[in-house]
Short mmCIF file of C-alpha atoms in Angstrom, two decimals:
data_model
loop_
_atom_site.label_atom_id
_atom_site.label_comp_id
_atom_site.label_asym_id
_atom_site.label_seq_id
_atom_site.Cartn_x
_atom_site.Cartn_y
_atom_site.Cartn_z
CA UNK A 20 93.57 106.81 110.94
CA UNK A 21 91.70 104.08 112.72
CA UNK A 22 90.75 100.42 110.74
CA UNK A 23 87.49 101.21 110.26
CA UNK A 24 88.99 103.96 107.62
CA UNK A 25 90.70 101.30 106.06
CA UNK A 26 87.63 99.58 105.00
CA UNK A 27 85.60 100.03 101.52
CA UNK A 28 81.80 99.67 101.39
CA UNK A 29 82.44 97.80 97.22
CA UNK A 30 78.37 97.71 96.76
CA UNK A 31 77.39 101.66 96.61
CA UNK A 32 79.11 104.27 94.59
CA UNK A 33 80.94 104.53 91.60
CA UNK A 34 82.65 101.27 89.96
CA UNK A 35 85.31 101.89 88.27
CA UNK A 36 86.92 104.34 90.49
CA UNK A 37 86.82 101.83 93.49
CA UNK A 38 88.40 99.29 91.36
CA UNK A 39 91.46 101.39 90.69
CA UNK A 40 91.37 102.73 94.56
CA UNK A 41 91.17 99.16 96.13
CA UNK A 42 93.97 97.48 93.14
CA UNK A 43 96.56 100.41 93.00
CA UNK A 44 98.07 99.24 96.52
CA UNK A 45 97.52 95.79 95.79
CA UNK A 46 99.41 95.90 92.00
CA UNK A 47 102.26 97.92 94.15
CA UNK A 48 101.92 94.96 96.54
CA UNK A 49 102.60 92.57 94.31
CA UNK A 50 105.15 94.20 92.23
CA UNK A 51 106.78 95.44 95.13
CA UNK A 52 106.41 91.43 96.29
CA UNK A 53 108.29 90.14 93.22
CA UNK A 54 110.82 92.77 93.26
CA UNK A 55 111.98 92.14 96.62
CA UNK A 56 112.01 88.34 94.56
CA UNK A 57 113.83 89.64 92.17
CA UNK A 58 116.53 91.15 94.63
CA UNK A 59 117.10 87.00 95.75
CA UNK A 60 117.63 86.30 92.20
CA UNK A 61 120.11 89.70 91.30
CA UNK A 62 122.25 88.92 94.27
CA UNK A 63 121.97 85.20 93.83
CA UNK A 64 123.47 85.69 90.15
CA UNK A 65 125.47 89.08 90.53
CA UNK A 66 127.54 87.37 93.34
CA UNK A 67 127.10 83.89 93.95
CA UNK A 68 127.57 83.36 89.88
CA UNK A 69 124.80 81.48 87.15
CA UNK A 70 124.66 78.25 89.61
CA UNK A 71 122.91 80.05 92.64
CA UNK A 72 120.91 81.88 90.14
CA UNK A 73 120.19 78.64 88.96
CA UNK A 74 119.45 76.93 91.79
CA UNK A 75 117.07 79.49 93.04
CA UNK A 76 114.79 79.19 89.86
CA UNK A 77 114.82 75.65 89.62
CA UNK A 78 112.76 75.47 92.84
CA UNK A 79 110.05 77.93 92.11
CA UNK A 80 107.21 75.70 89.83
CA UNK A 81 107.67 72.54 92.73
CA UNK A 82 107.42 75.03 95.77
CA UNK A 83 104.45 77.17 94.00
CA UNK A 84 102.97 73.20 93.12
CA UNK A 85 103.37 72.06 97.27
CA UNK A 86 102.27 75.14 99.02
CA UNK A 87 99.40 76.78 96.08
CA UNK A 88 96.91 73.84 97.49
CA UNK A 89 96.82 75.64 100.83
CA UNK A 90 97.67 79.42 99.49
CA UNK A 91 93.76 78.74 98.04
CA UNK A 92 92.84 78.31 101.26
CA UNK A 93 93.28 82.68 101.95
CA UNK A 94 91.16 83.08 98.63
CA UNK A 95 88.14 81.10 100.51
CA UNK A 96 88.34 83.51 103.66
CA UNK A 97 88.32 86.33 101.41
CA UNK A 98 85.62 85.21 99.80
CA UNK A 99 83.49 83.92 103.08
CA UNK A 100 84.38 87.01 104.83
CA UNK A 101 83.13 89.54 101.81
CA UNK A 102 80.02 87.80 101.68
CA UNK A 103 79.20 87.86 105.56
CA UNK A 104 80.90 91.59 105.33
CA UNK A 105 78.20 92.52 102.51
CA UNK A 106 75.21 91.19 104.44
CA UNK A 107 76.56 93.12 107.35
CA UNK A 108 76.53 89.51 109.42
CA UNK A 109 79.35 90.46 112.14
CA UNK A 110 79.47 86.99 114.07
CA UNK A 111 79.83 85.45 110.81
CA UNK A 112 82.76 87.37 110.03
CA UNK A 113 84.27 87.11 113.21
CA UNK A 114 83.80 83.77 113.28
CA UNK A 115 85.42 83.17 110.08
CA UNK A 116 88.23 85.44 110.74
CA UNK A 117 89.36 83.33 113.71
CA UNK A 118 88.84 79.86 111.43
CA UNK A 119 90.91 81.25 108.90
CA UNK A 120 94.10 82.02 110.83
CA UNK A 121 93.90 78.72 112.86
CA UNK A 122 93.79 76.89 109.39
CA UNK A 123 96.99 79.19 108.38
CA UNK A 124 98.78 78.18 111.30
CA UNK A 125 97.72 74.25 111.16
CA UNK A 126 98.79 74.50 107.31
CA UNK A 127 101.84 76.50 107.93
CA UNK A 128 102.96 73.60 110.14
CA UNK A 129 102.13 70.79 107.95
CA UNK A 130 103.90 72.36 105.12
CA UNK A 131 106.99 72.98 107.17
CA UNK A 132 107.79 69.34 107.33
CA UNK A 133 106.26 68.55 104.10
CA UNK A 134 108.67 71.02 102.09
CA UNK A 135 111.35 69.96 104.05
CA UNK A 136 111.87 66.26 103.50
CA UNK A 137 110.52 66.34 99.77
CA UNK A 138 112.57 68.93 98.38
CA UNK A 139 115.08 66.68 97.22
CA UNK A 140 113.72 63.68 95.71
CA UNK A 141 111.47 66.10 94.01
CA UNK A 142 114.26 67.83 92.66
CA UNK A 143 115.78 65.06 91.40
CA UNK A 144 112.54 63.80 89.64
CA UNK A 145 112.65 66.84 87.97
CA UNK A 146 116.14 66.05 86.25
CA UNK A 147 117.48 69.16 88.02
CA UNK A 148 120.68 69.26 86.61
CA UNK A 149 123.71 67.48 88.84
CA UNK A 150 125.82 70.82 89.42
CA UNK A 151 122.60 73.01 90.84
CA UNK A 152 120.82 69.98 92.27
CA UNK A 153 122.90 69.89 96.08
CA UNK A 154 122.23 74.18 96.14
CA UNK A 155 118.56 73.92 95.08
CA UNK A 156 118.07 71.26 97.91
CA UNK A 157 119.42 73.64 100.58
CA UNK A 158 117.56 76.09 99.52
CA UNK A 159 113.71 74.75 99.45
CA UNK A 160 114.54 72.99 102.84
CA UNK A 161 115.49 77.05 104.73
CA UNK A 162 112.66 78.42 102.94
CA UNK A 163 110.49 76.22 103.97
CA UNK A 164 111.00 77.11 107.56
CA UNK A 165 109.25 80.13 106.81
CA UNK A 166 106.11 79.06 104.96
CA UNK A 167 104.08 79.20 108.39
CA UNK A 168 104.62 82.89 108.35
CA UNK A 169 104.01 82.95 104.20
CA UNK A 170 100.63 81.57 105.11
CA UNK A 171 99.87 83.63 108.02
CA UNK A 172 100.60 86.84 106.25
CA UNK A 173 98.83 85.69 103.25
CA UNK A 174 96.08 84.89 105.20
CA UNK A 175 96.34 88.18 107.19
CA UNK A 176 96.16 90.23 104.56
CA UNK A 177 93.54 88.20 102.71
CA UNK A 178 90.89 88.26 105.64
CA UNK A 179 91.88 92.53 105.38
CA UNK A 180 91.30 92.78 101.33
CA UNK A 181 87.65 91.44 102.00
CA UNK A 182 86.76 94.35 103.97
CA UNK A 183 88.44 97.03 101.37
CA UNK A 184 91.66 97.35 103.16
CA UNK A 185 94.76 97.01 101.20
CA UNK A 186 97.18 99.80 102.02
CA UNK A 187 98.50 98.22 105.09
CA UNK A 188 99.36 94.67 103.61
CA UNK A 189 101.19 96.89 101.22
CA UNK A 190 103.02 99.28 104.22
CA UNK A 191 103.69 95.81 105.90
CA UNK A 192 105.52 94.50 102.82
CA UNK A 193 107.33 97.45 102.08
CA UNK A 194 108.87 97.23 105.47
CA UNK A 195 110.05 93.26 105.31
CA UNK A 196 111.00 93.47 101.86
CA UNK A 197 113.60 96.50 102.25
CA UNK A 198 115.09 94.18 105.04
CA UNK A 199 114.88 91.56 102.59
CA UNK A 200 116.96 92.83 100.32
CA UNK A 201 119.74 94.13 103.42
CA UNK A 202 119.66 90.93 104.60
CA UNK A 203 120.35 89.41 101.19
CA UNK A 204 123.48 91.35 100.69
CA UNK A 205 124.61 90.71 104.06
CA UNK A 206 124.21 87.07 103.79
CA UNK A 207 125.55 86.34 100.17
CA UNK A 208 127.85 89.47 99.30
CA UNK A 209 129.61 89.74 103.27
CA UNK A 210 129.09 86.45 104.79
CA UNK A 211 129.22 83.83 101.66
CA UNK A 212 126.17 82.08 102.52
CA UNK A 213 125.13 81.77 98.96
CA UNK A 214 121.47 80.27 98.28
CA UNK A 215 121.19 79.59 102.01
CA UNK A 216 121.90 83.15 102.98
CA UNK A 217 119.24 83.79 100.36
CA UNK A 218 116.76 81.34 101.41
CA UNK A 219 117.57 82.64 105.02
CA UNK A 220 116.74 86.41 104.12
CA UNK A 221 113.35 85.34 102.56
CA UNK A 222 112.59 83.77 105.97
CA UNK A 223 113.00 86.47 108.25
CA UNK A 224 111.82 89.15 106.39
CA UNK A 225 107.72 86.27 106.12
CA UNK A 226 108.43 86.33 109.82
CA UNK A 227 108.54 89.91 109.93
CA UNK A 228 105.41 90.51 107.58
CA UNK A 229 103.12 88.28 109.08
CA UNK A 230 103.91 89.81 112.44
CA UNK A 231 102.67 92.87 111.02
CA UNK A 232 99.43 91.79 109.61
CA UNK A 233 99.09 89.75 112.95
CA UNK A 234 99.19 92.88 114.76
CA UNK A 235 97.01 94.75 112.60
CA UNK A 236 94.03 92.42 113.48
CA UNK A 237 94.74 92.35 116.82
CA UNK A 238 94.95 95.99 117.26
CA UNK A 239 91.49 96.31 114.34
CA UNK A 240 88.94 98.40 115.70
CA UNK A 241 86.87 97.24 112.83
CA UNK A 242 84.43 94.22 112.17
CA UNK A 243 87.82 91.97 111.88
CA UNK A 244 89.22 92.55 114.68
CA UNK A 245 91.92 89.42 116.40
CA UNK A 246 91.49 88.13 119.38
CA UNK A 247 94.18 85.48 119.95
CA UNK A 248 92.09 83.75 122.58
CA UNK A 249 89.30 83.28 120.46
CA UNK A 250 91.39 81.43 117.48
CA UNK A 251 89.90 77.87 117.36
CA UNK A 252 88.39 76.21 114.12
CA UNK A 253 84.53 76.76 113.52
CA UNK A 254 83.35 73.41 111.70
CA UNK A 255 80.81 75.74 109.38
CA UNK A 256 83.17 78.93 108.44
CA UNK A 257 85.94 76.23 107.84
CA UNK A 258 83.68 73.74 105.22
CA UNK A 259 82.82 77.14 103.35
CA UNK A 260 86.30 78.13 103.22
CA UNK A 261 87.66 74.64 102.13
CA UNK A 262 84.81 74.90 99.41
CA UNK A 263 86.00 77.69 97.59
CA UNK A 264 89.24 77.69 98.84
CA UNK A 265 90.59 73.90 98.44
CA UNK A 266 89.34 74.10 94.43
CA UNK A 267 90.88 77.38 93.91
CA UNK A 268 94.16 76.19 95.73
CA UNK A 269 94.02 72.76 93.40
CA UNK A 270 93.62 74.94 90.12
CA UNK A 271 96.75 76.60 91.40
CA UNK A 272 98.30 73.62 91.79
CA UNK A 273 97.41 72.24 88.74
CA UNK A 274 98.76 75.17 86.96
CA UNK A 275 102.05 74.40 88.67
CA UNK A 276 102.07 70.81 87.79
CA UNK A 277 102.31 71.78 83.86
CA UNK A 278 104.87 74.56 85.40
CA UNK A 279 107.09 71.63 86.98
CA UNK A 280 106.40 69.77 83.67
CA UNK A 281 107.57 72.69 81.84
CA UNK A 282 110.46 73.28 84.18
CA UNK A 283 111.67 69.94 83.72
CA UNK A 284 112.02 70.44 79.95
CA UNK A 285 113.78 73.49 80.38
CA UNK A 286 116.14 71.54 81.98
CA UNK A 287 116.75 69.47 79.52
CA UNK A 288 118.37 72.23 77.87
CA UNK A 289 121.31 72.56 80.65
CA UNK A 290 122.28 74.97 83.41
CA UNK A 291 122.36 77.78 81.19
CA UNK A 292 118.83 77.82 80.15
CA UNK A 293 117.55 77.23 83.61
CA UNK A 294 119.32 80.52 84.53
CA UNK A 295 117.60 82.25 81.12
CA UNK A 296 114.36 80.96 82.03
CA UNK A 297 114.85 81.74 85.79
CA UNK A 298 115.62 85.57 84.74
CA UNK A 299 112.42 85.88 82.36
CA UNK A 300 110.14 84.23 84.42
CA UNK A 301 111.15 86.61 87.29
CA UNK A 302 110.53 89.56 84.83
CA UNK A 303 107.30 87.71 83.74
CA UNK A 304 106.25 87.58 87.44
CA UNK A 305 106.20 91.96 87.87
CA UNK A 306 103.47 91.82 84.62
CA UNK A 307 101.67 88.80 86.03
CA UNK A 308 101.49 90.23 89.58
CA UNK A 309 100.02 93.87 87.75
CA UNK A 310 97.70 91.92 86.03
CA UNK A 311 96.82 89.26 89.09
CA UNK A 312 95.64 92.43 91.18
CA UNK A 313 92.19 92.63 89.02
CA UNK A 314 91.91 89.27 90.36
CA UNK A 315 92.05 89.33 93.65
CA UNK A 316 89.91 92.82 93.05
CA UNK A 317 87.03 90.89 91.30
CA UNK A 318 87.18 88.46 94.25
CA UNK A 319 86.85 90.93 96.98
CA UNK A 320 84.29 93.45 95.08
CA UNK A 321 82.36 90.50 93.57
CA UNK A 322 82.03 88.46 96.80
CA UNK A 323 80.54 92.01 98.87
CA UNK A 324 78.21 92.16 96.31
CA UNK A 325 76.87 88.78 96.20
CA UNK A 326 76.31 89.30 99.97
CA UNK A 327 74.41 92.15 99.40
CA UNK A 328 72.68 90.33 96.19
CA UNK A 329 73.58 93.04 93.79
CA UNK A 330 73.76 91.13 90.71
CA UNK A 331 73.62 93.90 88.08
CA UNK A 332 77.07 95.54 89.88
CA UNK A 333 78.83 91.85 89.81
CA UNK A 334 78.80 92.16 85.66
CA UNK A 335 79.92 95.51 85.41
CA UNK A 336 82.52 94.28 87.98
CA UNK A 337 82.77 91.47 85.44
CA UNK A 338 83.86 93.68 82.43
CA UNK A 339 85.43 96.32 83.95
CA UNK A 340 88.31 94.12 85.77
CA UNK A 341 88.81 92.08 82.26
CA UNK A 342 89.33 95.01 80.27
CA UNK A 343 91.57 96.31 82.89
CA UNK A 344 93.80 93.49 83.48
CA UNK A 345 94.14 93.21 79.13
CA UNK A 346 95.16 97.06 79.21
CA UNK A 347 97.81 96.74 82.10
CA UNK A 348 98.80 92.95 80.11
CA UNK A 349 99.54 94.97 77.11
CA UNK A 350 101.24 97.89 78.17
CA UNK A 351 103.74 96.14 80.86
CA UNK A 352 104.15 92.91 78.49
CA UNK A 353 104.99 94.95 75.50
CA UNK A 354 107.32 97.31 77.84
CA UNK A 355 109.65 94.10 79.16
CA UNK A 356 109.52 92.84 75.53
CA UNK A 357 111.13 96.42 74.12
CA UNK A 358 113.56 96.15 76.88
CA UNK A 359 113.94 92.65 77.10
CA UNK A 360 117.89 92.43 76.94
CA UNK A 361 118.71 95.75 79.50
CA UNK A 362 116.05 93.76 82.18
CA UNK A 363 117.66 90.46 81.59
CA UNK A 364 121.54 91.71 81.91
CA UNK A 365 120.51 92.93 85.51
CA UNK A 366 120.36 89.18 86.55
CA UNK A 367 123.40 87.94 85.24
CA UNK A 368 126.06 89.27 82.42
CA UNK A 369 126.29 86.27 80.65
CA UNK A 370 125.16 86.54 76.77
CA UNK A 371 124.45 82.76 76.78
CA UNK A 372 121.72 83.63 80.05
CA UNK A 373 120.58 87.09 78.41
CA UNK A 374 119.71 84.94 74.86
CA UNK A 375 117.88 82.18 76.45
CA UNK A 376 115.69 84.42 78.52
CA UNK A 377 115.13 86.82 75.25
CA UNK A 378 113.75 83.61 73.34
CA UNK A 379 111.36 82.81 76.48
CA UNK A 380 110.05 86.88 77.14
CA UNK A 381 109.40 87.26 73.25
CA UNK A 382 106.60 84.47 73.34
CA UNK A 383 105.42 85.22 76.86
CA UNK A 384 105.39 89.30 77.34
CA UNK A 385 103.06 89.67 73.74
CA UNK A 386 100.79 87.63 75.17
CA UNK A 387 100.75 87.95 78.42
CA UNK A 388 97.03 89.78 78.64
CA UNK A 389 95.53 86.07 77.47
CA UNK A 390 96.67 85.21 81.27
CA UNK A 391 95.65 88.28 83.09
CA UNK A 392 91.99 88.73 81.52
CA UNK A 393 91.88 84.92 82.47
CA UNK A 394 92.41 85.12 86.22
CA UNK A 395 90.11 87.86 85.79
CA UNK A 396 86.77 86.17 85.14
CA UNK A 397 88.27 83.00 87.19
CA UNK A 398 87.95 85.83 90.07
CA UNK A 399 84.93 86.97 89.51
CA UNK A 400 83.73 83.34 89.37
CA UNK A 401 85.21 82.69 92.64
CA UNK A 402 83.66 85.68 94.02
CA UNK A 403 80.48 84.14 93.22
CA UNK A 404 81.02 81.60 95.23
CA UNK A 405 81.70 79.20 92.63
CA UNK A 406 85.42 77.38 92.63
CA UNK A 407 84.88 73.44 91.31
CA UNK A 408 84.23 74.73 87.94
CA UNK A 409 87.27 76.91 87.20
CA UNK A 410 89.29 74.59 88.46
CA UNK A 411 87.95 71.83 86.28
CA UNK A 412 88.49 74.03 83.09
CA UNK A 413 91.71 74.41 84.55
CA UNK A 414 92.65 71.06 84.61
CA UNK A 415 91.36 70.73 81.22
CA UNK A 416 92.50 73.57 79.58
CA UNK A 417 95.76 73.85 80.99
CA UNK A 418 97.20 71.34 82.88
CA UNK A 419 96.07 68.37 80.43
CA UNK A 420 96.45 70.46 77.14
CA UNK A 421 100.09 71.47 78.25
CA UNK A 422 100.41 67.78 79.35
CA UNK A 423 99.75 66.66 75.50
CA UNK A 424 101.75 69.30 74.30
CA UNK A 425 105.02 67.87 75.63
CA UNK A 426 105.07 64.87 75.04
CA UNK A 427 102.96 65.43 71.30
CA UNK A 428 104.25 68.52 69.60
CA UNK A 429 107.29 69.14 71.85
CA UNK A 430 108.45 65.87 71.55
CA UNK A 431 108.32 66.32 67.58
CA UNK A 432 109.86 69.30 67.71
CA UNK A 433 111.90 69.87 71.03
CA UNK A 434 113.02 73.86 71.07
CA UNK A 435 112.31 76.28 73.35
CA UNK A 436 109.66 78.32 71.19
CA UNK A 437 107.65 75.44 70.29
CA UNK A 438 107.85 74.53 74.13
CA UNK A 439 106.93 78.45 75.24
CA UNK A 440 103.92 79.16 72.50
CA UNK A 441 101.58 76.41 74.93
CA UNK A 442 101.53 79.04 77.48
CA UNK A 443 99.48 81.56 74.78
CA UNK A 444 97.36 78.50 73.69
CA UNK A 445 96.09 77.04 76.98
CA UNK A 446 95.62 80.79 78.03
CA UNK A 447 93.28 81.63 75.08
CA UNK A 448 91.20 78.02 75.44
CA UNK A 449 90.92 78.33 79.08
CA UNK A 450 89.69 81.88 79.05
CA UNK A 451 86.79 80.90 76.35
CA UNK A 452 85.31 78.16 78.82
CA UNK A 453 85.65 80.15 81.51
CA UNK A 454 83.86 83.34 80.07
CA UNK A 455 81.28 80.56 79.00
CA UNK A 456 80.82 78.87 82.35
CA UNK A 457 80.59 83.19 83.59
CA UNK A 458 77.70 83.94 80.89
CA UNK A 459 75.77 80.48 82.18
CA UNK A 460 76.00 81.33 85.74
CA UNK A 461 75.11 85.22 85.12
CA UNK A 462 71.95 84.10 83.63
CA UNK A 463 71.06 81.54 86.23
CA UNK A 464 71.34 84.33 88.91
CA UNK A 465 69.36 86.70 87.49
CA UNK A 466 66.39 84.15 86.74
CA UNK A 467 67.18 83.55 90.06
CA UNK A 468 66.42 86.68 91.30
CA UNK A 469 63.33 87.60 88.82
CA UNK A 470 62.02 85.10 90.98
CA UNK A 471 62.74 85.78 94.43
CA UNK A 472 60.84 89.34 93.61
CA UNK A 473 57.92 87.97 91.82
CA UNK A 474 56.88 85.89 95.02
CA UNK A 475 57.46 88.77 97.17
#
């Protein structure tokens, strides 16, 4: 099958059916993503005890808070690219093809020693607890090593989900994760590496990935096709990628900052908890992923029709990938919380872990669809080509409102519920602005266009 195959014209034919044809690899790609996740954290626990397990999930809100600034970065070439793709402008896209994976490789870099030399005064300003603090160092400062590849994959795969292609991404991470999950055995279980032979795995199985995707573009017969020598930075594709991209990776970012907040509260509560919360959030991470994938879907679909100035599809796009992301919310989220105790035992054994997590996943998994339908308007906003103002409502509605929640309610009351129920909140508030800010914009378009065609 050659790459042009690959490749989905999103602005003719029926909706809904393209939705579920372009998502169903990319929800396998993401569940798939945080199983092979989820292996790190079963051999971490299963064999290198509750510390590593531990250790592993104490580093996931600060690395998701240094690297999501620049992980934003992919969602502006997908964007770009699906607009130039839509107007059928090919020097446009190949332009901004080449911009974005010089930017991924000049990130990569900078993030490499960034991660590195932070990792553990960041830890430690976190009030990681003493006994997982020296293992949760050595592990952000391997995996690190491998966030150049992290962001050329990503990047990879995000300039191929603009142009309708996302079986190969998912082929691709089918391939490093199974080694993934060899090499995570071999490392921890045969050679007693612990969270460095963990940390290690993770590395060479980004390395392996973003080869992959790498060769893919090179080998594209399609409009985004890689040529190596051509990689530079073009000053124009790389402002309208920063545009959307450097908002969307903030409002990431500022999600993770009430995440390392959060985290740091857990903590409070002592190793056990961490290694409860570590376990749910990991299970909480397969429904958020399933949900996610309408996302990314609304960004790709909605940003191919804006270049082709199809407003009428970009609502239907609209409501179809909300309702979508609540129904897969509600059937996975209720799912984990029916079977919360049988998922949870898988990481670790220990009744004090399984509890803990059980308090978190009751809270989170029956509400989960708040987040997905969420991230579902914030991608058809993006799509549109507009990324200040969702990251704004972001800050507002969660980052600040969580903020004030700590030290405000939580601080009157200091349990885990009453910490866990301002996920649900900010969720609900944030979705309400956004849908408002959606509804505003809508309307400005289409005036927009009423008037286009009446001086024609």
């Amino acid at each position: 099958m050659t790459a042009k195959k690959y490749e989905m014209d999103m602005c003719n034919g029926p909706l809904l059916k393209q939705i579920l044809i372009f998502t169903m690899p990319l929800m396998a790609s993401g569940i798939l993503q945080l199983l092979f996740n989820a292996a790190d954290m079963v051999v971490a626990g299963r064999y290198a005890g509750s510390t590593a397990l531990g250790a592993v999930g104490a580093t996931s809100s600060l690395i998701n808070l240094i690297i999501n600034v620049f992980m934003g970065l992919s969602v502006g070439a997908n964007v770009v690219i699906a607009h130039f793709y839509g107007a059928n402008s090919k020097s446009d896209v190949f332009e901004t093809v080449h911009t974005a994976i010089a930017m991924a490789g000049v990130c990569g870099v900078f993030l490499l020693v960034l991660g590195f030399f932070v990792s553990e005064p960041a830890l430690i300003m976190m009030d990681t607890p003493a006994e997982i603090l020296p293992y949760s160092t050595r592990y952000m400062q391997v995996y690190f090593i491998g966030v150049p590849m992290m962001l050329l994959y990503n990047f990879g795969a995000a300039i191929l989900r603009a142009v309708g292609d996302t079986q190969r991404p998912l082929f691709f991470l089918i391939i490093a994760g199974i080694i993934n999950v060899i090499l995570n055995v071999f490392f921890v279980k045969y050679l007693g590496l612990g969270v460095v032979g963990v940390a290690l795995a993770t590395v060479i199985s980004e390395a392996i990935s973003a080869v992959l995707v790498l060769r893919a573009l090179i080998m594209n017969d399609g409009i985004v096709k890689l040529n190596l020598r051509s990689i530079r930075i073009y000053r124009d594709k790389a402002s309208r990628i920063a545009r959307i991209g450097l908002p969307a990776g903030f409002q990431g970012a500022i999600f993770s900052i009430s995440n390392v907040l959060i985290q740091s509260s857990v903590n409070s509560f002592g190793a056990v908890a961490v290694a409860g919360n570590t376990a749910s959030m990991s299970l909480e991470g397969f429904v958020y992923n399933a949900m996610n994938s309408f996302h990314q879907t609304a960004v790709s679909f909605t940003g191919q029709n804006m270049g082709a100035r199809k407003y009428d599809r970009v609502k239907r796009i609209a409501w179809q990938c909300m309702l979508c992301a609540v129904a897969t919310g509600m059937i996975l989220g209720g799912s984990c919380s029916i079977f919360a105790k049988s998922l949870l035992s898988l990481y670790n054994s220990e009744p004090e872990v399984i509890g803990f997590g059980q308090r978190r996943i009751i809270i989170i998994m029956s509400t989960y669809y708040l987040c997905g339908i969420m991230d579902a308007i914030v991608g058809v906003l993006r799509g549109m080509g507009y990324s200040i103002m969702p990251m704004i409502v972001s800050l507002l509605g969660a980052c600040a409102f969580r903020i004030v929640w700590i030290y405000t309610v939580f601080a009157a009351n200091p349990t885990p519920e009453c910490l866990y129920i301002s996920y649900p909140i900010s969720w609900a508030i944030t979705f309400l602005v956004h849908l408002c800010c959606y509804f505003t914009i809508a309307r400005k378009r289409l005036k927009t266009r009423e008037l286009t065609s009446a001086s024609l």
